[in-house]
Amino acid sequence: MIRDHLDDAGPGTQSRLANGAHVPGGTMSRFLAGKALPRTHFISLQLELARLRRDATREKRHAA
């Protein structure tokens, strides 16, 4: 799910997601290259992705 989001997202999304989840950029890059993530980073990324999606949904509702 995280990789799908990043594949469909624009420039800078990887950095924003990593920063929001408090995951070092190098760790995020290694993950995207196929390495495993420590469980704590994986959970943090999932939570941050859920937060970003929730915020995007709220913005769409308020714009309509």
Short mmCIF file of the N, C-alpha and C atoms (twelve columns), coordinates in Angstrom:
data_MODEL
# 
_entry.id   MODEL 
# 
loop_
_atom_site.group_PDB 
_atom_site.id 
_atom_site.type_symbol 
_atom_site.label_atom_id 
_atom_site.label_alt_id 
_atom_site.label_comp_id 
_atom_site.label_asym_id 
_atom_site.label_seq_id 
_atom_site.Cartn_x 
_atom_site.Cartn_y 
_atom_site.Cartn_z 
_atom_site.pdbx_PDB_model_num 
ATOM 1   N N  . MET A 1  0.828   -1.185 0.000  1 
ATOM 2   C CA . MET A 1  0.000   0.000  0.000  1 
ATOM 3   C C  . MET A 1  0.880   1.260  0.000  1 
ATOM 4   N N  . ILE A 2  1.955   1.243  0.755  1 
ATOM 5   C CA . ILE A 2  2.853   2.393  0.807  1 
ATOM 6   C C  . ILE A 2  3.522   2.594  -0.545 1 
ATOM 7   N N  . ARG A 3  4.002   1.526  -1.137 1 
ATOM 8   C CA . ARG A 3  4.657   1.628  -2.449 1 
ATOM 9   C C  . ARG A 3  3.668   2.095  -3.510 1 
ATOM 10  N N  . ASP A 4  2.455   1.601  -3.484 1 
ATOM 11  C CA . ASP A 4  1.440   2.029  -4.450 1 
ATOM 12  C C  . ASP A 4  1.197   3.531  -4.332 1 
ATOM 13  N N  . HIS A 5  1.096   4.001  -3.116 1 
ATOM 14  C CA . HIS A 5  0.874   5.428  -2.888 1 
ATOM 15  C C  . HIS A 5  2.030   6.240  -3.472 1 
ATOM 16  N N  . LEU A 6  3.250   5.815  -3.211 1 
ATOM 17  C CA . LEU A 6  4.410   6.563  -3.687 1 
ATOM 18  C C  . LEU A 6  4.553   6.488  -5.202 1 
ATOM 19  N N  . ASP A 7  4.173   5.364  -5.800 1 
ATOM 20  C CA . ASP A 7  4.237   5.237  -7.259 1 
ATOM 21  C C  . ASP A 7  3.272   6.201  -7.938 1 
ATOM 22  N N  . ASP A 8  2.119   6.435  -7.317 1 
ATOM 23  C CA . ASP A 8  1.087   7.298  -7.896 1 
ATOM 24  C C  . ASP A 8  1.242   8.764  -7.505 1 
ATOM 25  N N  . ALA A 9  2.117   9.070  -6.578 1 
ATOM 26  C CA . ALA A 9  2.227   10.421 -6.027 1 
ATOM 27  C C  . ALA A 9  3.255   11.254 -6.792 1 
ATOM 28  N N  . GLY A 10 3.189   12.526 -6.547 1 
ATOM 29  C CA . GLY A 10 4.089   13.461 -7.206 1 
ATOM 30  C C  . GLY A 10 5.435   13.582 -6.518 1 
ATOM 31  N N  . PRO A 11 6.285   14.451 -7.082 1 
ATOM 32  C CA . PRO A 11 7.627   14.663 -6.519 1 
ATOM 33  C C  . PRO A 11 7.557   15.157 -5.077 1 
ATOM 34  N N  . GLY A 12 8.471   14.701 -4.277 1 
ATOM 35  C CA . GLY A 12 8.562   15.124 -2.887 1 
ATOM 36  C C  . GLY A 12 7.702   14.327 -1.928 1 
ATOM 37  N N  . THR A 13 6.851   13.472 -2.455 1 
ATOM 38  C CA . THR A 13 5.952   12.711 -1.586 1 
ATOM 39  C C  . THR A 13 6.721   11.758 -0.690 1 
ATOM 40  N N  . GLN A 14 7.745   11.118 -1.227 1 
ATOM 41  C CA . GLN A 14 8.541   10.184 -0.431 1 
ATOM 42  C C  . GLN A 14 9.148   10.904 0.772  1 
ATOM 43  N N  . SER A 15 9.710   12.070 0.545  1 
ATOM 44  C CA . SER A 15 10.330  12.821 1.638  1 
ATOM 45  C C  . SER A 15 9.302   13.278 2.659  1 
ATOM 46  N N  . ARG A 16 8.148   13.761 2.184  1 
ATOM 47  C CA . ARG A 16 7.113   14.208 3.120  1 
ATOM 48  C C  . ARG A 16 6.583   13.048 3.954  1 
ATOM 49  N N  . LEU A 17 6.387   11.909 3.321  1 
ATOM 50  C CA . LEU A 17 5.905   10.734 4.052  1 
ATOM 51  C C  . LEU A 17 6.939   10.284 5.077  1 
ATOM 52  N N  . ALA A 18 8.198   10.229 4.671  1 
ATOM 53  C CA . ALA A 18 9.264   9.819  5.592  1 
ATOM 54  C C  . ALA A 18 9.385   10.795 6.760  1 
ATOM 55  N N  . ASN A 19 9.340   12.085 6.465  1 
ATOM 56  C CA . ASN A 19 9.441   13.086 7.530  1 
ATOM 57  C C  . ASN A 19 8.270   12.997 8.494  1 
ATOM 58  N N  . GLY A 20 7.065   12.868 7.950  1 
ATOM 59  C CA . GLY A 20 5.875   12.777 8.797  1 
ATOM 60  C C  . GLY A 20 5.875   11.548 9.674  1 
ATOM 61  N N  . ALA A 21 6.483   10.470 9.188  1 
ATOM 62  C CA . ALA A 21 6.529   9.212  9.946  1 
ATOM 63  C C  . ALA A 21 7.804   9.089  10.774 1 
ATOM 64  N N  . HIS A 22 8.677   10.092 10.699 1 
ATOM 65  C CA . HIS A 22 9.949   10.090 11.437 1 
ATOM 66  C C  . HIS A 22 10.826  8.901  11.031 1 
ATOM 67  N N  . VAL A 23 10.856  8.637  9.725  1 
ATOM 68  C CA . VAL A 23 11.699  7.571  9.165  1 
ATOM 69  C C  . VAL A 23 12.849  8.246  8.430  1 
ATOM 70  N N  . PRO A 24 14.098  7.893  8.730  1 
ATOM 71  C CA . PRO A 24 15.225  8.495  8.020  1 
ATOM 72  C C  . PRO A 24 15.109  8.274  6.505  1 
ATOM 73  N N  . GLY A 25 15.514  9.292  5.738  1 
ATOM 74  C CA . GLY A 25 15.424  9.209  4.286  1 
ATOM 75  C C  . GLY A 25 16.139  8.011  3.706  1 
ATOM 76  N N  . GLY A 26 17.308  7.682  4.236  1 
ATOM 77  C CA . GLY A 26 18.063  6.532  3.746  1 
ATOM 78  C C  . GLY A 26 17.323  5.222  3.985  1 
ATOM 79  N N  . THR A 27 16.672  5.124  5.108  1 
ATOM 80  C CA . THR A 27 15.885  3.926  5.422  1 
ATOM 81  C C  . THR A 27 14.724  3.799  4.452  1 
ATOM 82  N N  . MET A 28 14.079  4.929  4.154  1 
ATOM 83  C CA . MET A 28 12.967  4.924  3.212  1 
ATOM 84  C C  . MET A 28 13.446  4.514  1.815  1 
ATOM 85  N N  . SER A 29 14.571  5.034  1.393  1 
ATOM 86  C CA . SER A 29 15.116  4.690  0.080  1 
ATOM 87  C C  . SER A 29 15.441  3.208  -0.012 1 
ATOM 88  N N  . ARG A 30 16.036  2.667  1.036  1 
ATOM 89  C CA . ARG A 30 16.353  1.230  1.037  1 
ATOM 90  C C  . ARG A 30 15.079  0.395  0.983  1 
ATOM 91  N N  . PHE A 31 14.035  0.836  1.687  1 
ATOM 92  C CA . PHE A 31 12.750  0.137  1.648  1 
ATOM 93  C C  . PHE A 31 12.196  0.119  0.222  1 
ATOM 94  N N  . LEU A 32 12.236  1.254  -0.437 1 
ATOM 95  C CA . LEU A 32 11.710  1.332  -1.799 1 
ATOM 96  C C  . LEU A 32 12.560  0.533  -2.784 1 
ATOM 97  N N  . ALA A 33 13.818  0.288  -2.417 1 
ATOM 98  C CA . ALA A 33 14.700  -0.527 -3.255 1 
ATOM 99  C C  . ALA A 33 14.535  -2.016 -2.982 1 
ATOM 100 N N  . GLY A 34 13.681  -2.372 -2.006 1 
ATOM 101 C CA . GLY A 34 13.393  -3.776 -1.758 1 
ATOM 102 C C  . GLY A 34 13.820  -4.328 -0.411 1 
ATOM 103 N N  . LYS A 35 14.471  -3.523 0.408  1 
ATOM 104 C CA . LYS A 35 14.886  -3.979 1.733  1 
ATOM 105 C C  . LYS A 35 13.694  -3.951 2.699  1 
ATOM 106 N N  . ALA A 36 13.777  -4.747 3.725  1 
ATOM 107 C CA . ALA A 36 12.729  -4.772 4.748  1 
ATOM 108 C C  . ALA A 36 12.872  -3.558 5.665  1 
ATOM 109 N N  . LEU A 37 11.751  -3.138 6.219  1 
ATOM 110 C CA . LEU A 37 11.743  -2.050 7.188  1 
ATOM 111 C C  . LEU A 37 11.649  -2.612 8.591  1 
ATOM 112 N N  . PRO A 38 12.301  -1.962 9.563  1 
ATOM 113 C CA . PRO A 38 12.054  -2.340 10.947 1 
ATOM 114 C C  . PRO A 38 10.565  -2.149 11.244 1 
ATOM 115 N N  . ARG A 39 10.012  -2.976 12.070 1 
ATOM 116 C CA . ARG A 39 8.578   -2.950 12.364 1 
ATOM 117 C C  . ARG A 39 8.092   -1.572 12.817 1 
ATOM 118 N N  . THR A 40 8.871   -0.897 13.645 1 
ATOM 119 C CA . THR A 40 8.441   0.416  14.134 1 
ATOM 120 C C  . THR A 40 8.305   1.414  12.988 1 
ATOM 121 N N  . HIS A 41 9.236   1.384  12.034 1 
ATOM 122 C CA . HIS A 41 9.148   2.291  10.884 1 
ATOM 123 C C  . HIS A 41 7.960   1.927  10.005 1 
ATOM 124 N N  . PHE A 42 7.728   0.646  9.826  1 
ATOM 125 C CA . PHE A 42 6.617   0.208  8.986  1 
ATOM 126 C C  . PHE A 42 5.293   0.687  9.560  1 
ATOM 127 N N  . ILE A 43 5.137   0.537  10.856 1 
ATOM 128 C CA . ILE A 43 3.906   0.980  11.519 1 
ATOM 129 C C  . ILE A 43 3.767   2.503  11.419 1 
ATOM 130 N N  . SER A 44 4.854   3.218  11.632 1 
ATOM 131 C CA . SER A 44 4.826   4.680  11.528 1 
ATOM 132 C C  . SER A 44 4.426   5.127  10.127 1 
ATOM 133 N N  . LEU A 45 4.953   4.458  9.105  1 
ATOM 134 C CA . LEU A 45 4.599   4.800  7.733  1 
ATOM 135 C C  . LEU A 45 3.127   4.521  7.446  1 
ATOM 136 N N  . GLN A 46 2.628   3.410  7.940  1 
ATOM 137 C CA . GLN A 46 1.214   3.093  7.740  1 
ATOM 138 C C  . GLN A 46 0.315   4.150  8.390  1 
ATOM 139 N N  . LEU A 47 0.657   4.536  9.599  1 
ATOM 140 C CA . LEU A 47 -0.136  5.544  10.301 1 
ATOM 141 C C  . LEU A 47 -0.073  6.895  9.591  1 
ATOM 142 N N  . GLU A 48 1.097   7.273  9.117  1 
ATOM 143 C CA . GLU A 48 1.241   8.543  8.413  1 
ATOM 144 C C  . GLU A 48 0.482   8.523  7.086  1 
ATOM 145 N N  . LEU A 49 0.536   7.423  6.376  1 
ATOM 146 C CA . LEU A 49 -0.207  7.302  5.122  1 
ATOM 147 C C  . LEU A 49 -1.709  7.406  5.383  1 
ATOM 148 N N  . ALA A 50 -2.181  6.777  6.425  1 
ATOM 149 C CA . ALA A 50 -3.599  6.865  6.780  1 
ATOM 150 C C  . ALA A 50 -3.974  8.311  7.115  1 
ATOM 151 N N  . ARG A 51 -3.114  9.009  7.821  1 
ATOM 152 C CA . ARG A 51 -3.375  10.408 8.170  1 
ATOM 153 C C  . ARG A 51 -3.431  11.271 6.918  1 
ATOM 154 N N  . LEU A 52 -2.493  11.068 5.988  1 
ATOM 155 C CA . LEU A 52 -2.480  11.844 4.751  1 
ATOM 156 C C  . LEU A 52 -3.734  11.601 3.924  1 
ATOM 157 N N  . ARG A 53 -4.159  10.364 3.856  1 
ATOM 158 C CA . ARG A 53 -5.373  10.046 3.099  1 
ATOM 159 C C  . ARG A 53 -6.607  10.647 3.761  1 
ATOM 160 N N  . ARG A 54 -6.657  10.600 5.074  1 
ATOM 161 C CA . ARG A 54 -7.781  11.191 5.801  1 
ATOM 162 C C  . ARG A 54 -7.839  12.697 5.553  1 
ATOM 163 N N  . ASP A 55 -6.685  13.354 5.620  1 
ATOM 164 C CA . ASP A 55 -6.643  14.798 5.388  1 
ATOM 165 C C  . ASP A 55 -7.047  15.149 3.963  1 
ATOM 166 N N  . ALA A 56 -6.618  14.354 2.999  1 
ATOM 167 C CA . ALA A 56 -6.971  14.594 1.601  1 
ATOM 168 C C  . ALA A 56 -8.483  14.442 1.396  1 
ATOM 169 N N  . THR A 57 -9.068  13.467 2.055  1 
ATOM 170 C CA . THR A 57 -10.521 13.262 1.957  1 
ATOM 171 C C  . THR A 57 -11.266 14.446 2.569  1 
ATOM 172 N N  . ARG A 58 -10.800 14.935 3.684  1 
ATOM 173 C CA . ARG A 58 -11.422 16.094 4.328  1 
ATOM 174 C C  . ARG A 58 -11.347 17.323 3.428  1 
ATOM 175 N N  . GLU A 59 -10.185 17.535 2.789  1 
ATOM 176 C CA . GLU A 59 -10.015 18.686 1.908  1 
ATOM 177 C C  . GLU A 59 -10.968 18.603 0.723  1 
ATOM 178 N N  . LYS A 60 -11.159 17.413 0.174  1 
ATOM 179 C CA . LYS A 60 -12.069 17.246 -0.953 1 
ATOM 180 C C  . LYS A 60 -13.502 17.549 -0.546 1 
ATOM 181 N N  . ARG A 61 -13.876 17.118 0.652  1 
ATOM 182 C CA . ARG A 61 -15.241 17.374 1.139  1 
ATOM 183 C C  . ARG A 61 -15.487 18.860 1.356  1 
ATOM 184 N N  . HIS A 62 -14.484 19.554 1.889  1 
ATOM 185 C CA . HIS A 62 -14.646 20.984 2.163  1 
ATOM 186 C C  . HIS A 62 -14.602 21.810 0.889  1 
ATOM 187 N N  . ALA A 63 -13.914 21.301 -0.144 1 
ATOM 188 C CA . ALA A 63 -13.833 22.021 -1.412 1 
ATOM 189 C C  . ALA A 63 -15.128 21.922 -2.198 1 
ATOM 190 N N  . ALA A 64 -15.896 20.885 -1.938 1 
ATOM 191 C CA . ALA A 64 -17.148 20.676 -2.699 1 
ATOM 192 C C  . ALA A 64 -18.285 21.534 -2.206 1 
# 
